[in-house]
Coordinates of N, CA, C and O in Angstrom, one line a residue:
X1 N 43.5 10.9 -35.2 CA 42.3 11.0 -34.1 C 41.4 11.8 -34.1 O 41.2 12.9 -35.3
X2 N 40.6 12.3 -33.6 CA 39.4 12.6 -33.3 C 39.3 13.8 -32.9 O 39.9 13.7 -31.5
X3 N 38.9 14.8 -33.9 CA 39.1 16.2 -33.5 C 37.6 16.9 -32.7 O 36.8 16.2 -33.4
X4 N 37.8 17.3 -31.4 CA 36.6 17.8 -31.2 C 36.6 19.1 -31.4 O 37.3 20.0 -31.1
X5 N 35.0 19.7 -32.0 CA 35.2 20.8 -32.8 C 33.9 21.3 -31.9 O 33.0 21.1 -31.7
X6 N 34.8 22.8 -30.8 CA 33.5 23.3 -29.6 C 33.2 24.4 -30.3 O 33.5 25.3 -31.0
X7 N 31.9 24.4 -31.2 CA 31.1 26.0 -31.5 C 31.9 26.8 -29.9 O 31.1 26.9 -29.0
X8 N 32.3 27.9 -30.8 CA 32.3 29.8 -30.4 C 31.7 29.9 -30.9 O 31.3 30.8 -31.5
X9 N 30.8 31.4 -29.9 CA 29.9 32.0 -29.8 C 28.7 32.6 -29.3 O 28.9 31.9 -28.2
X10 N 27.7 33.1 -29.5 CA 27.1 33.5 -28.5 C 25.8 32.3 -28.7 O 25.8 32.5 -27.0
X11 N 25.7 31.5 -29.0 CA 25.2 30.4 -28.6 C 25.5 29.4 -28.5 O 24.5 28.2 -27.8
X12 N 26.6 29.4 -27.6 CA 27.6 28.6 -26.7 C 26.5 28.4 -25.7 O 26.8 27.7 -24.7
X13 N 26.6 29.5 -24.9 CA 26.0 29.8 -23.3 C 25.0 29.3 -23.6 O 24.3 28.7 -22.4
X14 N 24.1 29.5 -24.4 CA 22.5 28.9 -24.7 C 22.4 27.4 -24.3 O 21.8 26.5 -24.0
X15 N 23.1 26.7 -25.3 CA 23.7 25.4 -25.4 C 24.1 24.3 -24.0 O 23.1 23.6 -23.3
X16 N 25.3 25.7 -23.4 CA 25.1 24.6 -22.5 C 24.1 24.8 -20.8 O 24.0 23.8 -20.3
X17 N 23.5 26.3 -21.1 CA 22.5 26.3 -20.2 C 21.6 25.1 -20.5 O 20.5 24.3 -19.6
X18 N 21.2 24.9 -21.6 CA 20.0 24.5 -21.9 C 20.8 22.2 -21.3 O 19.9 21.3 -21.4
X19 N 21.5 22.0 -22.2 CA 22.2 20.5 -21.6 C 22.4 20.6 -19.8 O 22.2 19.4 -19.7
X20 N 22.5 21.5 -19.4 CA 22.5 22.2 -17.7 C 21.1 21.4 -17.6 O 20.8 20.6 -16.1
X21 N 20.3 21.8 -17.8 CA 19.1 22.1 -17.6 C 18.4 20.5 -17.9 O 17.2 20.1 -17.1
X22 N 18.3 20.1 -19.1 CA 18.1 18.3 -19.5 C 18.3 17.4 -18.6 O 17.8 16.5 -17.8
X23 N 20.4 17.5 -18.2 CA 21.1 17.2 -17.6 C 20.2 16.8 -15.7 O 20.3 16.3 -15.0
X24 N 20.0 18.0 -15.2 CA 19.3 18.1 -13.9 C 17.9 17.4 -13.8 O 17.7 16.5 -13.0
X25 N 17.1 17.5 -15.0 CA 16.0 17.1 -15.0 C 16.3 15.7 -15.0 O 15.3 14.7 -14.4
X26 N 16.6 15.1 -16.0 CA 17.0 13.8 -16.1 C 17.1 13.2 -14.5 O 17.3 12.2 -13.7
X27 N 18.3 13.9 -14.0 CA 18.8 13.3 -12.5 C 17.7 13.4 -11.5 O 17.4 12.8 -11.2
X28 N 16.9 14.6 -11.6 CA 15.2 14.2 -10.7 C 14.2 13.3 -10.8 O 13.9 12.6 -10.1
X29 N 14.2 13.2 -12.5 CA 13.0 11.7 -12.9 C 13.7 10.5 -12.6 O 13.0 9.6 -11.6
X30 N 15.5 10.5 -12.2 CA 15.9 9.3 -11.9 C 15.6 8.6 -10.7 O 15.2 7.7 -10.5
X31 N 16.0 10.1 -10.1 CA 16.0 10.1 -8.2 C 14.0 9.8 -7.9 O 14.1 8.8 -7.0
X32 N 13.8 9.9 -8.8 CA 12.2 9.6 -8.3 C 11.8 8.5 -8.3 O 11.0 7.6 -8.0
X33 N 12.3 8.1 -9.6 CA 11.8 7.0 -9.7 C 12.3 5.5 -9.0 O 11.7 4.3 -9.4
X34 N 13.6 6.3 -9.2 CA 14.5 5.1 -7.5 C 13.1 4.9 -6.7 O 13.5 3.8 -5.8
X35 N 12.9 6.4 -6.1 CA 12.4 6.5 -5.1 C 10.8 5.4 -4.9 O 10.6 5.3 -3.8
X36 N 10.3 5.1 -5.9 CA 9.2 4.8 -6.4 C 9.3 3.2 -6.2 O 8.2 2.7 -5.6
X37 N 10.6 3.2 -6.9 CA 11.0 1.3 -7.0 C 10.8 1.0 -5.5 O 10.7 -0.3 -5.3
X38 N 11.9 1.4 -4.8 CA 12.4 1.3 -3.9 C 10.1 1.6 -1.9 O 10.5 0.3 -1.8
X39 N 10.1 2.0 -2.9 CA 8.8 2.3 -1.7 C 8.1 1.0 -2.2 O 7.4 0.6 -1.3
X40 N 7.9 1.0 -3.5 CA 7.2 0.3 -3.9 C 7.5 -1.7 -3.6 O 6.8 -2.3 -3.2
X41 N 8.2 -1.5 -3.6 CA 9.5 -3.0 -2.8 C 8.9 -3.4 -1.4 O 8.7 -4.5 -0.9
X42 N 9.1 -2.3 -0.6 CA 8.5 -1.9 0.4 C 7.4 -2.7 0.9 O 7.2 -3.3 1.8
X43 N 6.5 -1.7 0.0 CA 4.8 -2.1 -0.2 C 4.5 -3.6 -0.4 O 3.4 -4.3 0.8
X44 N 5.8 -4.0 -1.2 CA 5.5 -5.7 -1.6 C 5.5 -6.2 -0.4 O 4.6 -7.1 -0.3
X45 N 6.8 -6.4 0.1 CA 6.9 -7.2 1.3 C 6.3 -7.1 2.1 O 6.0 -8.2 2.8
X46 N 5.7 -6.0 2.7 CA 4.5 -5.6 3.7 C 3.8 -6.0 3.6 O 2.7 -6.9 4.1
X47 N 3.1 -6.1 2.0 CA 1.7 -6.8 1.6 C 1.5 -8.6 1.7 O 0.9 -8.8 2.4
X48 N 2.5 -8.9 1.9 CA 3.2 -10.0 1.8 C 2.8 -11.2 2.5 O 1.9 -12.0 3.1
X49 N 3.8 -10.4 3.6 CA 3.5 -10.2 5.0 C 2.2 -10.3 5.8 O 1.7 -11.3 6.6
X50 N 1.2 -9.1 5.5 CA 0.0 -9.1 5.9 C -0.6 -10.2 5.3 O -1.4 -10.8 6.2
X51 N -0.8 -10.5 4.1 CA -1.4 -11.8 3.5 C -1.5 -12.9 4.4 O -2.5 -13.5 4.9
X52 N -0.2 -13.4 4.4 CA 0.3 -14.3 5.6 C -0.5 -14.4 6.7 O -0.7 -15.4 7.2
X53 N -0.2 -13.5 7.1 CA -0.3 -13.2 8.6 C -2.4 -13.3 9.1 O -3.1 -14.2 9.6
X54 N -3.1 -13.2 8.5 CA -4.5 -12.9 7.5 C -5.0 -14.0 7.3 O -6.0 -14.4 7.7
X55 N -3.9 -14.8 6.5 CA -4.3 -15.8 6.2 C -4.5 -16.8 7.1 O -5.4 -18.1 7.1
X56 N -3.4 -17.0 7.7 CA -3.3 -18.1 9.3 C -3.9 -17.7 10.6 O -5.1 -18.2 10.9
X57 N -4.6 -16.3 10.3 CA -5.3 -15.9 11.3 C -7.0 -16.1 11.2 O -7.5 -17.0 11.8
X58 N -7.1 -16.4 10.0 CA -8.8 -16.7 9.5 C -8.5 -18.3 9.4 O -9.5 -18.8 10.2
X59 N -7.4 -18.9 9.0 CA -7.7 -20.3 9.0 C -8.4 -21.3 10.6 O -8.8 -21.1 11.6
X60 N -7.1 -20.2 11.5 CA -7.1 -20.5 13.2 C -8.4 -20.5 13.6 O -9.5 -20.8 14.8
X61 N -9.0 -18.8 13.9 CA -10.2 -18.6 14.1 C -11.2 -19.2 13.6 O -12.3 -19.6 13.9
X62 N -11.3 -19.8 12.0 CA -12.5 -20.4 11.7 C -12.4 -21.6 12.6 O -13.7 -22.4 12.9
X63 N -11.4 -22.5 12.2 CA -11.4 -23.4 13.5 C -12.0 -23.5 14.9 O -12.1 -24.5 15.4
X64 N -11.4 -22.2 15.2 CA -12.0 -22.7 16.8 C -13.0 -22.1 16.9 O -14.1 -22.2 18.0
X65 N -13.6 -21.2 16.0 CA -15.3 -20.7 16.0 C -16.0 -22.2 15.9 O -16.9 -22.4 16.2
X66 N -15.3 -23.4 14.4 CA -16.5 -24.6 14.9 C -16.4 -25.2 16.0 O -17.6 -25.7 16.4
X67 N -15.2 -25.4 16.6 CA -15.2 -25.7 17.6 C -15.7 -25.5 19.0 O -16.5 -26.0 19.6
X68 N -16.3 -24.2 18.7 CA -16.5 -23.4 20.2 C -18.4 -23.2 19.6 O -19.2 -23.7 20.5
X69 N -19.0 -23.8 18.3 CA -19.8 -23.9 17.9 C -20.4 -25.3 18.0 O -21.4 -25.5 18.6
X70 N -19.8 -26.1 17.8 CA -20.1 -27.6 18.7 C -20.0 -27.5 20.0 O -21.2 -28.1 20.1
X71 N -19.5 -27.0 20.7 CA -19.1 -26.9 21.6 C -20.7 -26.8 22.7 O -21.5 -26.8 23.3
X72 N -21.1 -25.0 22.0 CA -22.5 -24.6 22.4 C -23.8 -25.7 22.0 O -24.2 -25.6 22.7
X73 N -23.4 -26.0 20.6 CA -24.5 -26.7 20.5 C -24.7 -28.1 21.7 O -25.8 -28.4 21.5
X74 N -23.9 -28.9 21.6 CA -23.8 -30.2 22.3 C -24.4 -29.5 24.2 O -24.8 -30.2 24.7
X75 N -23.9 -28.3 24.5 CA -24.0 -28.0 25.5 C -25.4 -27.6 26.1 O -26.1 -27.7 26.7
X76 N -26.5 -27.5 24.6 CA -27.2 -26.9 25.2 C -28.2 -27.2 25.1 O -28.2 -28.7 24.1
X77 N -29.3 -27.2 26.1 CA -30.3 -29.0 26.1 C -30.8 -28.7 24.5 O -31.4 -27.5 23.7
X78 N -31.7 -30.0 24.4 CA -32.2 -30.1 23.3 C -33.0 -29.3 22.5 O -33.1 -29.1 21.3
X79 N -34.5 -28.9 23.4 CA -35.5 -27.9 23.0 C -34.6 -26.7 22.7 O -35.9 -26.1 21.8
X80 N -33.4 -25.9 22.9 CA -32.9 -24.5 22.5 C -31.8 -24.9 21.9 O -31.0 -23.8 21.4
X81 N -31.3 -26.4 21.1 CA -30.1 -26.1 20.1 C -31.0 -25.2 18.8 O -29.6 -24.7 18.7
X82 N -31.7 -25.1 18.3 CA -32.3 -24.8 17.2 C -32.2 -23.2 17.4 O -31.0 -22.5 16.4
X83 N -32.5 -22.6 18.2 CA -32.6 -20.8 19.1 C -30.7 -20.5 19.4 O -30.3 -19.8 18.9
X84 N -30.3 -21.5 19.6 CA -28.4 -21.9 19.8 C -27.9 -21.5 18.5 O -27.1 -20.4 18.5
X85 N -28.4 -21.9 17.4 CA -28.0 -21.7 16.5 C -27.8 -20.9 16.0 O -26.8 -20.2 15.3
X86 N -29.2 -20.5 16.1 CA -29.4 -18.9 15.2 C -28.9 -18.0 15.8 O -28.6 -17.4 15.3
X87 N -28.5 -17.8 17.0 CA -28.0 -16.3 17.6 C -26.7 -16.4 17.7 O -25.6 -15.8 16.9
X88 N -26.0 -18.3 17.3 CA -24.0 -18.3 16.9 C -24.0 -17.6 16.0 O -23.6 -16.9 15.5
X89 N -25.6 -18.2 14.9 CA -25.2 -18.0 13.5 C -24.9 -15.8 13.4 O -24.0 -15.7 12.5
X90 N -26.1 -15.4 13.8 CA -26.8 -14.2 14.3 C -25.3 -13.4 14.4 O -24.8 -12.1 13.8
X91 N -24.9 -14.0 15.2 CA -23.4 -13.1 16.4 C -22.4 -13.2 14.8 O -21.3 -12.4 15.4
X92 N -21.8 -14.5 14.8 CA -20.8 -14.8 13.9 C -20.6 -13.4 12.2 O -20.4 -13.1 11.9
X93 N -22.3 -13.5 11.8 CA -22.7 -12.0 10.7 C -22.4 -11.5 11.1 O -21.8 -10.3 10.5
X94 N -22.6 -10.5 12.8 CA -22.2 -9.0 12.3 C -20.9 -9.2 12.8 O -20.8 -8.0 13.0
X95 N -20.1 -9.8 13.3 CA -18.9 -9.8 13.4 C -17.8 -9.1 12.1 O -17.1 -8.8 12.0
X96 N -18.8 -10.2 11.4 CA -17.8 -10.3 9.8 C -18.6 -9.3 9.2 O -17.4 -8.4 8.8
X97 N -19.5 -8.9 9.6 CA -20.2 -7.7 9.1 C -19.2 -6.5 9.7 O -18.7 -5.0 8.6
X98 N -18.7 -6.4 10.6 CA -18.0 -5.5 11.5 C -16.6 -5.6 10.6 O -16.2 -4.3 10.7
X99 N -16.1 -6.1 11.2 CA -14.6 -6.8 10.8 C -14.2 -5.9 9.3 O -13.7 -5.7 8.8
X100 N -15.3 -6.5 8.5 CA -15.1 -6.2 7.0 C -15.6 -4.8 6.2 O -15.3 -4.0 6.2
X101 N -16.0 -3.7 7.1 CA -16.8 -2.3 6.9 C -15.1 -1.6 7.7 O -14.9 -1.2 6.9
X102 N -14.2 -2.7 9.1 CA -13.8 -2.0 9.1 C -12.0 -2.3 8.1 O -11.5 -0.7 8.3
X103 N -12.4 -3.0 7.8 CA -11.4 -3.3 6.8 C -11.1 -2.5 5.9 O -10.6 -2.1 5.1
X104 N -12.3 -2.1 5.1 CA -13.0 -1.5 4.1 C -11.8 -0.1 4.5 O -11.2 0.6 3.7
X105 N -12.9 0.8 5.7 CA -12.4 1.8 6.0 C -10.8 1.9 5.9 O -9.9 3.0 5.7
X106 N -10.3 1.2 6.5 CA -8.7 1.1 6.5 C -7.9 1.2 5.2 O -6.8 1.8 5.2
X107 N -8.5 0.1 4.2 CA -7.8 0.0 3.1 C -8.1 0.9 2.4 O -7.2 1.7 1.4
X108 N -9.0 2.1 2.6 CA -9.2 3.8 1.8 C -8.0 4.6 2.5 O -7.7 5.4 1.9
X109 N -7.6 3.9 3.8 CA -7.0 5.1 4.0 C -4.6 4.7 4.0 O -4.2 4.9 4.2
X110 N -5.0 4.2 2.4 CA -3.9 4.2 2.4 C -2.7 5.1 2.2 O -2.9 5.8 1.6
X111 N -1.0 4.7 2.0 CA -0.5 6.0 1.4 C 0.2 5.1 1.2 O 1.3 5.6 0.8
X112 N 0.2 4.9 0.1 CA 1.2 3.6 -1.1 C 0.9 4.8 -1.7 O 1.2 6.3 -2.3
X113 N 3.0 5.6 -2.1 CA 4.1 5.9 -2.3 C 3.9 7.2 -2.2 O 3.7 8.6 -2.8
X114 N 3.3 7.8 -0.7 CA 3.2 9.2 -0.4 C 4.4 9.6 -0.1 O 4.4 10.4 -0.7
X115 N 5.6 9.0 0.2 CA 6.7 9.7 -0.1 C 7.3 10.4 -1.4 O 7.6 11.5 -2.0
X116 N 7.2 9.7 -2.9 CA 7.4 9.9 -3.5 C 6.0 11.5 -4.1 O 7.0 12.0 -4.9
X117 N 5.1 10.7 -3.9 CA 4.0 11.4 -3.9 C 4.7 13.0 -3.8 O 3.9 14.2 -4.4
X118 N 5.1 13.1 -2.5 CA 5.1 14.1 -1.8 C 6.6 15.4 -2.2 O 6.4 16.1 -2.7
X119 N 7.8 14.2 -3.2 CA 8.3 14.8 -3.5 C 8.2 15.6 -4.9 O 9.0 16.4 -5.1
X120 N 7.4 14.5 -5.6 CA 6.5 14.9 -7.2 C 6.1 16.6 -6.6 O 6.4 17.3 -7.8
X121 N 5.5 16.6 -5.6 CA 4.8 18.3 -5.7 C 5.9 19.5 -5.1 O 5.5 20.0 -5.4
X122 N 6.9 18.9 -4.1 CA 7.9 19.8 -4.1 C 8.5 20.5 -5.4 O 8.9 21.4 -5.4
X123 N 8.8 19.5 -6.2 CA 9.8 19.4 -7.7 C 8.6 20.2 -8.5 O 9.1 21.6 -9.1
X124 N 7.7 20.2 -8.2 CA 6.4 20.5 -9.1 C 6.5 22.3 -8.8 O 6.1 23.5 -9.3
X125 N 6.3 22.6 -7.7 CA 6.5 23.9 -7.1 C 7.7 24.4 -7.3 O 7.4 25.8 -7.3
X126 N 8.8 24.0 -7.5 CA 10.1 24.4 -7.5 C 9.7 24.8 -8.6 O 10.4 25.7 -9.2
X127 N 9.8 24.2 -9.7 CA 9.8 25.0 -11.5 C 8.5 25.9 -11.6 O 9.3 26.8 -12.4
X128 N 7.4 25.5 -10.9 CA 6.3 27.0 -11.0 C 6.8 28.1 -10.4 O 6.2 28.9 -11.0
X129 N 7.8 28.2 -9.2 CA 8.1 29.9 -8.8 C 9.2 30.2 -9.9 O 9.3 31.1 -9.9
X130 N 10.1 28.8 -10.5 CA 11.0 29.6 -11.3 C 10.1 30.2 -12.7 O 9.3 30.1 -13.4

């Protein structure tokens, strides 16, 4: 039989406190890592869904715009066709620029791991207060 020898004396309390602190810290880290993993999985699923939606939207928009351009060019009188093509191209490039800038601005407002960052800042404040 294995006998467990526990130290008795003034150092026992310090060792027990140290063990509790380490246990609490390990528990906090584990909780935060699990929260980060859950958030990353949710963001991954959301990102994949958004990419599929954007891809289908772009595909259908491209075919629609091509059909619209053919209709516009056929409907315009022969002497104004070149001007119609130039105006249509300019409008499409302007729309592409507007939507590109809008997408860039929206991507900079991303909230990736916001709950994890908030919890870590609260943990840091609690540790600094003690």
